[in-house]
Coordinates of C-alpha atoms and ligand atoms in Angstrom, one line a residue:
M196 CA -0.1 0.1 -0.2
G197 CA 1.4 3.7 -0.7
K198 CA 2.5 6.0 1.8
K199 CA 2.2 9.7 2.1
V200 CA 5.4 11.4 1.2
L201 CA 5.8 15.3 2.0
V202 CA 7.9 17.0 -0.8
I203 CA 9.6 20.3 -0.1
G204 CA 9.7 22.8 -2.8
E205 CA 12.4 25.0 -3.1
M206 CA 12.6 28.0 -4.9
K207 CA 15.0 30.1 -6.4
N208 CA 14.8 33.5 -7.9
N209 CA 10.7 32.5 -7.9
K210 CA 11.4 29.2 -9.9
L211 CA 11.5 25.9 -8.4
R212 CA 14.5 24.5 -8.2
N213 CA 15.3 21.2 -10.1
V214 CA 15.8 19.4 -6.8
T215 CA 12.2 19.9 -6.2
F216 CA 11.3 17.5 -9.3
E217 CA 14.2 15.1 -8.2
A218 CA 12.4 14.8 -4.8
I219 CA 9.0 14.1 -6.1
A220 CA 10.5 11.4 -8.7
A221 CA 12.0 9.8 -5.0
S222 CA 9.4 9.9 -3.6
K223 CA 7.9 7.4 -6.7
L224 CA 11.2 5.3 -6.3
M225 CA 10.3 4.6 -2.8
S226 CA 6.8 3.1 -4.2
K227 CA 4.7 4.0 -7.2
E228 CA 1.8 4.1 -4.9
N229 CA 2.9 6.6 -2.9
E230 CA 1.1 10.0 -2.8
V231 CA 3.1 12.6 -3.1
I232 CA 2.1 15.6 -1.2
G233 CA 4.2 18.6 -1.9
V234 CA 4.6 21.9 0.0
I235 CA 6.1 25.4 -1.2
C236 CA 6.2 28.6 0.8
G237 CA 7.1 31.9 -0.5
E238 CA 5.7 35.5 -1.2
G239 CA 3.0 35.8 -4.0
N240 CA 1.4 33.9 -6.0
L241 CA 2.6 30.4 -5.8
E242 CA 0.0 28.8 -7.6
A243 CA 2.2 28.4 -11.1
Q244 CA 4.9 26.8 -9.1
A245 CA 2.3 24.3 -7.4
T246 CA 0.9 23.3 -10.5
E247 CA 4.6 22.7 -11.7
M248 CA 5.2 20.2 -9.0
I249 CA 1.9 18.5 -10.2
Y250 CA 2.9 18.2 -14.0
F251 CA 6.0 16.3 -12.5
G252 CA 4.2 14.2 -10.6
A253 CA 2.6 16.0 -7.4
D254 CA -0.9 14.4 -6.3
R255 CA -1.8 17.5 -4.4
V256 CA 0.3 20.8 -3.4
H257 CA 0.0 23.1 -0.4
T258 CA 0.9 26.6 -0.6
I259 CA 1.8 29.0 1.9
E260 CA 1.9 32.3 0.8
N261 CA 3.1 35.2 2.7
E262 CA 4.8 38.3 2.4
K263 CA 7.2 37.6 5.2
M264 CA 8.2 34.3 3.6
K265 CA 10.1 36.4 0.6
A266 CA 13.5 34.6 1.5
Y267 CA 14.1 31.5 3.7
T268 CA 14.7 31.7 7.4
S269 CA 15.0 28.9 10.0
Q270 CA 12.2 29.8 12.5
V271 CA 9.6 30.9 10.0
F272 CA 10.2 28.2 7.3
A273 CA 10.3 25.2 9.7
K274 CA 7.3 26.6 11.8
A275 CA 5.0 26.7 8.3
I276 CA 6.1 23.1 7.2
I277 CA 5.5 21.7 10.6
H278 CA 2.0 23.3 10.5
V279 CA 1.6 21.5 6.9
I280 CA 3.4 18.2 8.5
D281 CA 0.6 18.1 11.3
K282 CA -2.1 18.7 8.7
V283 CA -0.8 15.8 6.5
N284 CA 0.8 13.5 8.9
P285 CA 3.1 11.9 6.3
D286 CA 5.4 8.9 6.3
A287 CA 8.2 10.5 4.6
I288 CA 9.7 13.9 3.9
I289 CA 11.8 14.5 1.2
M290 CA 13.8 17.8 0.2
G291 CA 16.9 18.4 -2.0
H292 CA 20.4 18.6 0.3
T293 CA 20.9 22.1 -0.5
A294 CA 21.4 25.0 1.7
V295 CA 18.0 25.3 2.8
G296 CA 17.8 21.6 2.9
K297 CA 20.8 21.2 5.1
D298 CA 19.5 23.4 7.7
L299 CA 15.6 22.5 7.5
A300 CA 15.6 18.7 7.2
P301 CA 17.4 18.4 11.0
K302 CA 15.2 20.9 12.4
L303 CA 11.8 18.5 11.0
A304 CA 13.5 15.4 12.2
S305 CA 14.4 16.6 15.7
R306 CA 10.5 17.8 16.3
L307 CA 9.3 14.7 14.8
N308 CA 11.9 12.8 16.9
S309 CA 12.4 10.7 13.6
G310 CA 15.9 9.7 11.7
L311 CA 17.1 11.7 9.3
V312 CA 19.3 10.5 6.0
S313 CA 21.0 13.3 4.4
D314 CA 22.5 13.5 1.0
V315 CA 21.0 10.3 -0.6
I316 CA 22.4 9.5 -4.0
E317 CA 20.2 6.6 -4.6
L318 CA 17.2 4.9 -3.2
E319 CA 15.4 1.7 -3.6
E320 CA 12.6 -0.7 -2.0
F321 CA 14.1 -3.8 -0.5
G322 CA 12.1 -6.3 1.5
G323 CA 9.4 -3.8 2.4
N324 CA 11.7 -1.0 3.6
I325 CA 13.4 1.7 1.6
V326 CA 17.2 1.6 1.4
F327 CA 18.9 4.9 0.8
T328 CA 22.3 5.3 -0.2
R329 CA 24.8 8.2 0.8
P330 CA 28.6 8.9 0.2
I331 CA 30.6 8.8 3.5
Y332 CA 34.1 9.8 4.0
S333 CA 34.6 12.2 1.5
G334 CA 32.8 10.1 -0.9
K335 CA 35.5 7.3 -0.5
A336 CA 32.6 4.9 0.6
F337 CA 28.7 4.6 0.5
E338 CA 26.3 3.7 3.5
K339 CA 23.1 2.0 2.9
K340 CA 20.9 3.2 5.7
I341 CA 17.2 2.1 6.9
I342 CA 15.2 3.9 8.9
T343 CA 12.5 1.6 10.5
D344 CA 10.5 3.9 13.0
G345 CA 8.4 7.1 12.8
I346 CA 8.3 9.5 10.2
I347 CA 11.6 8.8 7.5
V348 CA 13.2 12.7 6.6
A349 CA 15.7 12.5 3.8
T350 CA 17.6 15.1 1.8
I351 CA 18.3 14.0 -1.5
R352 CA 21.9 15.4 -3.6
P353 CA 20.9 17.5 -6.7
N354 CA 21.6 16.3 -10.1
N355 CA 21.0 12.4 -9.2
I356 CA 17.8 11.4 -9.2
T357 CA 15.9 11.9 -12.9
P358 CA 12.7 13.8 -12.8
L359 CA 9.7 12.1 -13.9
D360 CA 8.5 13.5 -17.4
H361 CA 6.8 16.6 -17.2
D362 CA 3.0 16.2 -18.0
D363 CA 1.1 19.0 -18.7
T364 CA -2.1 17.0 -18.5
R365 CA -1.9 16.0 -14.9
K366 CA -4.4 16.7 -13.0
G367 CA -4.1 17.7 -9.0
E368 CA -5.3 19.7 -5.9
L369 CA -3.9 22.8 -4.8
E370 CA -4.7 23.8 -1.1
P371 CA -3.7 27.1 0.1
V372 CA -2.8 27.2 3.8
N373 CA -2.6 30.3 6.0
I374 CA -0.1 30.7 8.8
T375 CA 0.3 33.5 11.3
I376 CA 3.8 34.7 11.7
D377 CA 4.4 36.8 14.6
T378 CA 6.3 40.0 15.0
V379 CA 9.1 38.6 17.1
D380 CA 10.0 35.7 14.2
V381 CA 13.3 36.7 12.2
I382 CA 12.3 37.3 9.0
I383 CA 14.4 38.8 5.9
K384 CA 13.2 41.7 4.3
D385 CA 15.7 41.8 1.4
V386 CA 18.5 39.4 -0.2
L387 CA 21.6 41.6 -1.9
K388 CA 23.3 39.1 -4.3
K389 CA 26.5 39.5 -6.1
A390 CA 25.5 40.1 -10.0
T391 CA 26.2 36.5 -11.4
A392 CA 25.7 35.5 -14.6
G393 CA 24.8 32.2 -16.5
V394 CA 24.0 29.1 -15.4
D395 CA 23.4 27.8 -11.4
L396 CA 27.1 26.0 -10.1
S397 CA 25.2 23.4 -8.3
E398 CA 22.6 22.7 -11.0
A399 CA 24.9 22.9 -14.1
K400 CA 25.0 20.1 -16.5
V401 CA 28.6 21.1 -17.3
V402 CA 31.2 22.4 -14.9
V403 CA 34.6 23.7 -15.9
A404 CA 36.8 24.1 -12.4
G405 CA 40.1 25.7 -12.4
G406 CA 42.5 25.3 -9.6
R407 CA 45.7 27.1 -8.5
G408 CA 47.1 26.0 -11.8
V409 CA 45.2 28.5 -13.5
K410 CA 48.0 31.2 -11.4
G411 CA 45.6 34.1 -11.5
K412 CA 42.3 35.7 -12.2
E413 CA 42.6 36.2 -15.5
G414 CA 43.4 32.6 -15.8
F415 CA 40.2 32.0 -15.6
E416 CA 39.1 33.6 -18.5
P417 CA 39.4 30.6 -21.2
L418 CA 37.3 28.3 -18.6
Y419 CA 34.6 30.6 -18.9
E420 CA 34.7 31.0 -22.4
L421 CA 34.8 26.9 -22.6
A422 CA 31.6 26.9 -19.9
D423 CA 29.8 29.6 -21.8
L424 CA 30.2 27.8 -24.8
L425 CA 29.1 24.5 -23.4
G426 CA 26.2 26.2 -21.5
G427 CA 27.8 25.2 -18.2
A428 CA 29.0 27.2 -15.1
V429 CA 32.6 27.5 -13.8
G430 CA 33.6 26.3 -10.4
A431 CA 37.0 26.4 -8.2
S432 CA 39.3 24.2 -5.9
R433 CA 39.7 25.9 -2.6
G434 CA 43.3 26.4 -3.8
A435 CA 42.2 29.0 -6.3
C436 CA 40.0 30.5 -4.0
D437 CA 42.2 30.8 -1.4
A438 CA 44.9 32.4 -3.6
G439 CA 42.3 35.2 -4.7
Y440 CA 41.7 33.9 -8.2
C441 CA 38.1 33.7 -7.7
D442 CA 34.9 33.9 -5.6
Y443 CA 34.6 31.4 -2.6
S444 CA 30.8 30.9 -4.1
L445 CA 32.5 28.9 -6.6
Q446 CA 34.4 26.4 -4.0
I447 CA 33.6 22.7 -4.8
G448 CA 34.7 20.1 -2.3
Q449 CA 34.1 19.4 1.3
T450 CA 33.9 22.7 2.4
G451 CA 32.1 24.1 -0.9
K452 CA 29.3 22.8 -3.0
V453 CA 28.8 19.7 -4.1
V454 CA 27.9 19.0 -7.9
T455 CA 26.8 16.2 -10.0
P456 CA 27.1 17.2 -13.7
D457 CA 27.1 15.2 -16.7
L458 CA 30.7 16.7 -17.3
Y459 CA 33.1 18.0 -15.3
I460 CA 36.5 19.5 -16.6
A461 CA 39.0 19.7 -14.1
C462 CA 41.9 22.0 -15.4
G463 CA 44.9 22.6 -12.9
I464 CA 43.5 21.0 -9.9
S465 CA 45.9 18.6 -8.2
G466 CA 42.7 16.2 -6.9
A467 CA 42.9 16.5 -2.9
I468 CA 40.5 14.1 -1.5
Q469 CA 38.4 17.5 0.2
H470 CA 38.2 18.7 -3.4
L471 CA 37.1 15.3 -4.5
A472 CA 34.6 14.7 -1.9
G473 CA 32.6 17.7 -4.1
M474 CA 32.8 16.4 -7.8
S475 CA 33.8 12.9 -8.0
N476 CA 30.0 11.8 -8.4
S477 CA 29.8 13.6 -11.8
K478 CA 29.4 11.3 -14.6
V479 CA 32.1 12.0 -16.6
I480 CA 35.2 13.6 -15.4
V481 CA 38.0 15.2 -17.8
A482 CA 41.3 16.3 -16.1
I483 CA 44.0 18.8 -17.7
N484 CA 47.1 18.9 -15.7
K485 CA 50.7 19.1 -16.2
D486 CA 51.8 16.6 -13.4
P487 CA 50.6 13.0 -14.9
E488 CA 50.9 12.1 -11.4
A489 CA 48.3 14.4 -9.9
N490 CA 45.7 12.5 -8.0
I491 CA 42.6 14.1 -10.2
F492 CA 43.7 11.7 -13.1
N493 CA 42.4 8.9 -10.4
V494 CA 38.9 9.5 -10.5
A495 CA 39.4 11.0 -14.2
D496 CA 37.7 9.3 -17.3
Y497 CA 39.7 11.1 -19.6
G498 CA 43.0 12.4 -18.8
I499 CA 44.8 15.0 -20.5
V500 CA 48.7 15.8 -19.3
G501 CA 49.3 19.3 -20.6
D502 CA 49.2 23.0 -19.7
L503 CA 45.8 24.0 -19.6
F504 CA 46.8 27.5 -21.3
E505 CA 47.2 25.3 -24.3
V506 CA 44.5 22.6 -23.8
V507 CA 41.8 24.4 -22.7
P508 CA 41.8 27.0 -25.7
Q509 CA 42.4 23.9 -28.3
L510 CA 39.4 22.2 -26.8
T511 CA 37.3 25.3 -27.2
A512 CA 38.3 26.0 -30.9
E513 CA 37.3 22.2 -31.4
I514 CA 33.8 22.5 -30.2
K515 CA 33.3 25.6 -31.8
K516 CA 34.1 24.0 -35.4
M517 CA 31.6 21.4 -34.0
K518 CA 29.1 23.8 -33.4
L519 CA 29.4 25.6 -36.8
Ligands
FAD663 P1 47.1 22.7 -6.1 O1 47.2 21.2 -4.9 O2 48.2 23.5 -5.7 O3 47.5 22.0 -7.3 C1 47.5 22.6 -8.5 C2 47.3 22.0 -9.7 O4 47.4 22.4 -10.7 C3 48.6 20.7 -9.7 O5 48.3 19.4 -9.6 C4 49.7 21.2 -10.9 O6 50.1 20.0 -11.4 C5 48.6 22.0 -11.3 N1 49.3 22.8 -12.8 C6 49.8 24.2 -12.3 N2 50.4 24.9 -13.7 C7 49.5 24.0 -14.4 C8 49.0 24.2 -15.9 N3 49.7 25.0 -16.5 N4 48.3 23.1 -16.6 C9 47.7 22.4 -15.9 N5 48.1 21.9 -14.8 C10 48.9 22.9 -13.9 N6 39.9 21.8 -1.2 C11 38.7 22.0 -1.9 O7 39.2 22.3 -3.6 N7 37.4 22.4 -1.9 C12 36.9 22.1 -0.7 O8 36.0 22.2 -0.2 C13 38.0 21.9 0.4 N8 38.0 21.7 1.8 C14 39.0 21.4 3.0 C15 38.9 21.6 4.0 C16 39.8 21.2 4.9 C17 39.6 20.9 6.1 C18 41.3 20.7 4.4 C19 42.1 20.9 5.4 C20 41.4 20.9 2.9 C21 40.2 21.4 2.3 N9 40.9 21.7 0.8 C22 39.6 22.0 0.1 C23 42.1 21.9 0.2 C24 42.5 20.9 -0.3 O9 43.3 20.1 0.6 C25 43.7 21.4 -1.2 O10 44.5 22.2 -0.7 C26 43.2 22.0 -2.5 O11 42.1 21.4 -3.3 C27 44.2 22.0 -3.5 O12 43.8 23.4 -4.5 P2 44.2 22.9 -6.1 O13 44.2 21.3 -6.6 O14 43.8 24.1 -6.6 O15 45.8 23.3 -5.9

């Protein structure tokens, strides 16, 4: 018999992040019979986003619209979601393993006194239980976890589970929910962002990353050109960030972002374990490094031993020719 799974939708720039649709697919991987109930919090009219969740497989979606929910804050969002949990009484709660998910999921699990499985990359039904797979020890090993008691709370790693097909003939219920936000609750009135162009790094299908080998800010320019050509985003090692070659928002790894693109091109990155923790699950890894002994070659599907300042422009030129 199917169970009730609550999927917490996450918004960015007034659009649902892809990981929301991946979470719906994960709910159905647990069992095709599951009823998927979405919840979205935000300011303004959320009907279009809720309908998108239905097109991607949700059966009904609760919307909590409130001007004080323009940006995520732990206190207010946890309160709103708990209100929906009390109403829905789900068997499982799934959301993205994003900055928001990492903050919210433990709060909910603690409030529900239930088990939390974070950073899930695979899940399957086995013998009546759901087996969750997650990387441990910076991706060197994989742990399989089963939660047998209480409500399951899980966060899934973005870009790992394929969303269900978008079907705009699917029907589902939309249910607005009202909550009261006290004046003592912390709210964010506005978010000032650095102007960044292009694709979101954590959801990019192609990532071109630079390390200390790029030798300076200008060394990133050929990487941006290649990333633009491939419709991807630029990332970096901590070595490059620490050296001041780029912003820390680009850092990939244990203490940076975790990415799982279809293609990861590492340029001048040695492949320290802390860096691998953030990218080793990429589907295809290409490494460009002038040191044939560099550790990055141990995880690469394709390795190019050479100077990145020669290899990257050549690669760009060849791809341009293919696109003509
Ligand atoms: P280096 O190790 O200096 O490697 C530079 C590479 O560039 C070398 O392999 C060299 O052969 C190559 N190279 C140089 N010139 C060229 C050229 N012209 N063409 C081609 N190749 C060239 N690191 C992260 O990345 N992410 C993290 O999240 C992270 N978290 C950390 C957390 C902790 C607690 C600690 C202790 C460390 C962490 N680190 C992290 C740092 C990590 O240990 C490494 O120091 C860092 O990843 C090294 O960055 P790098 O590969 O760019 O630099």
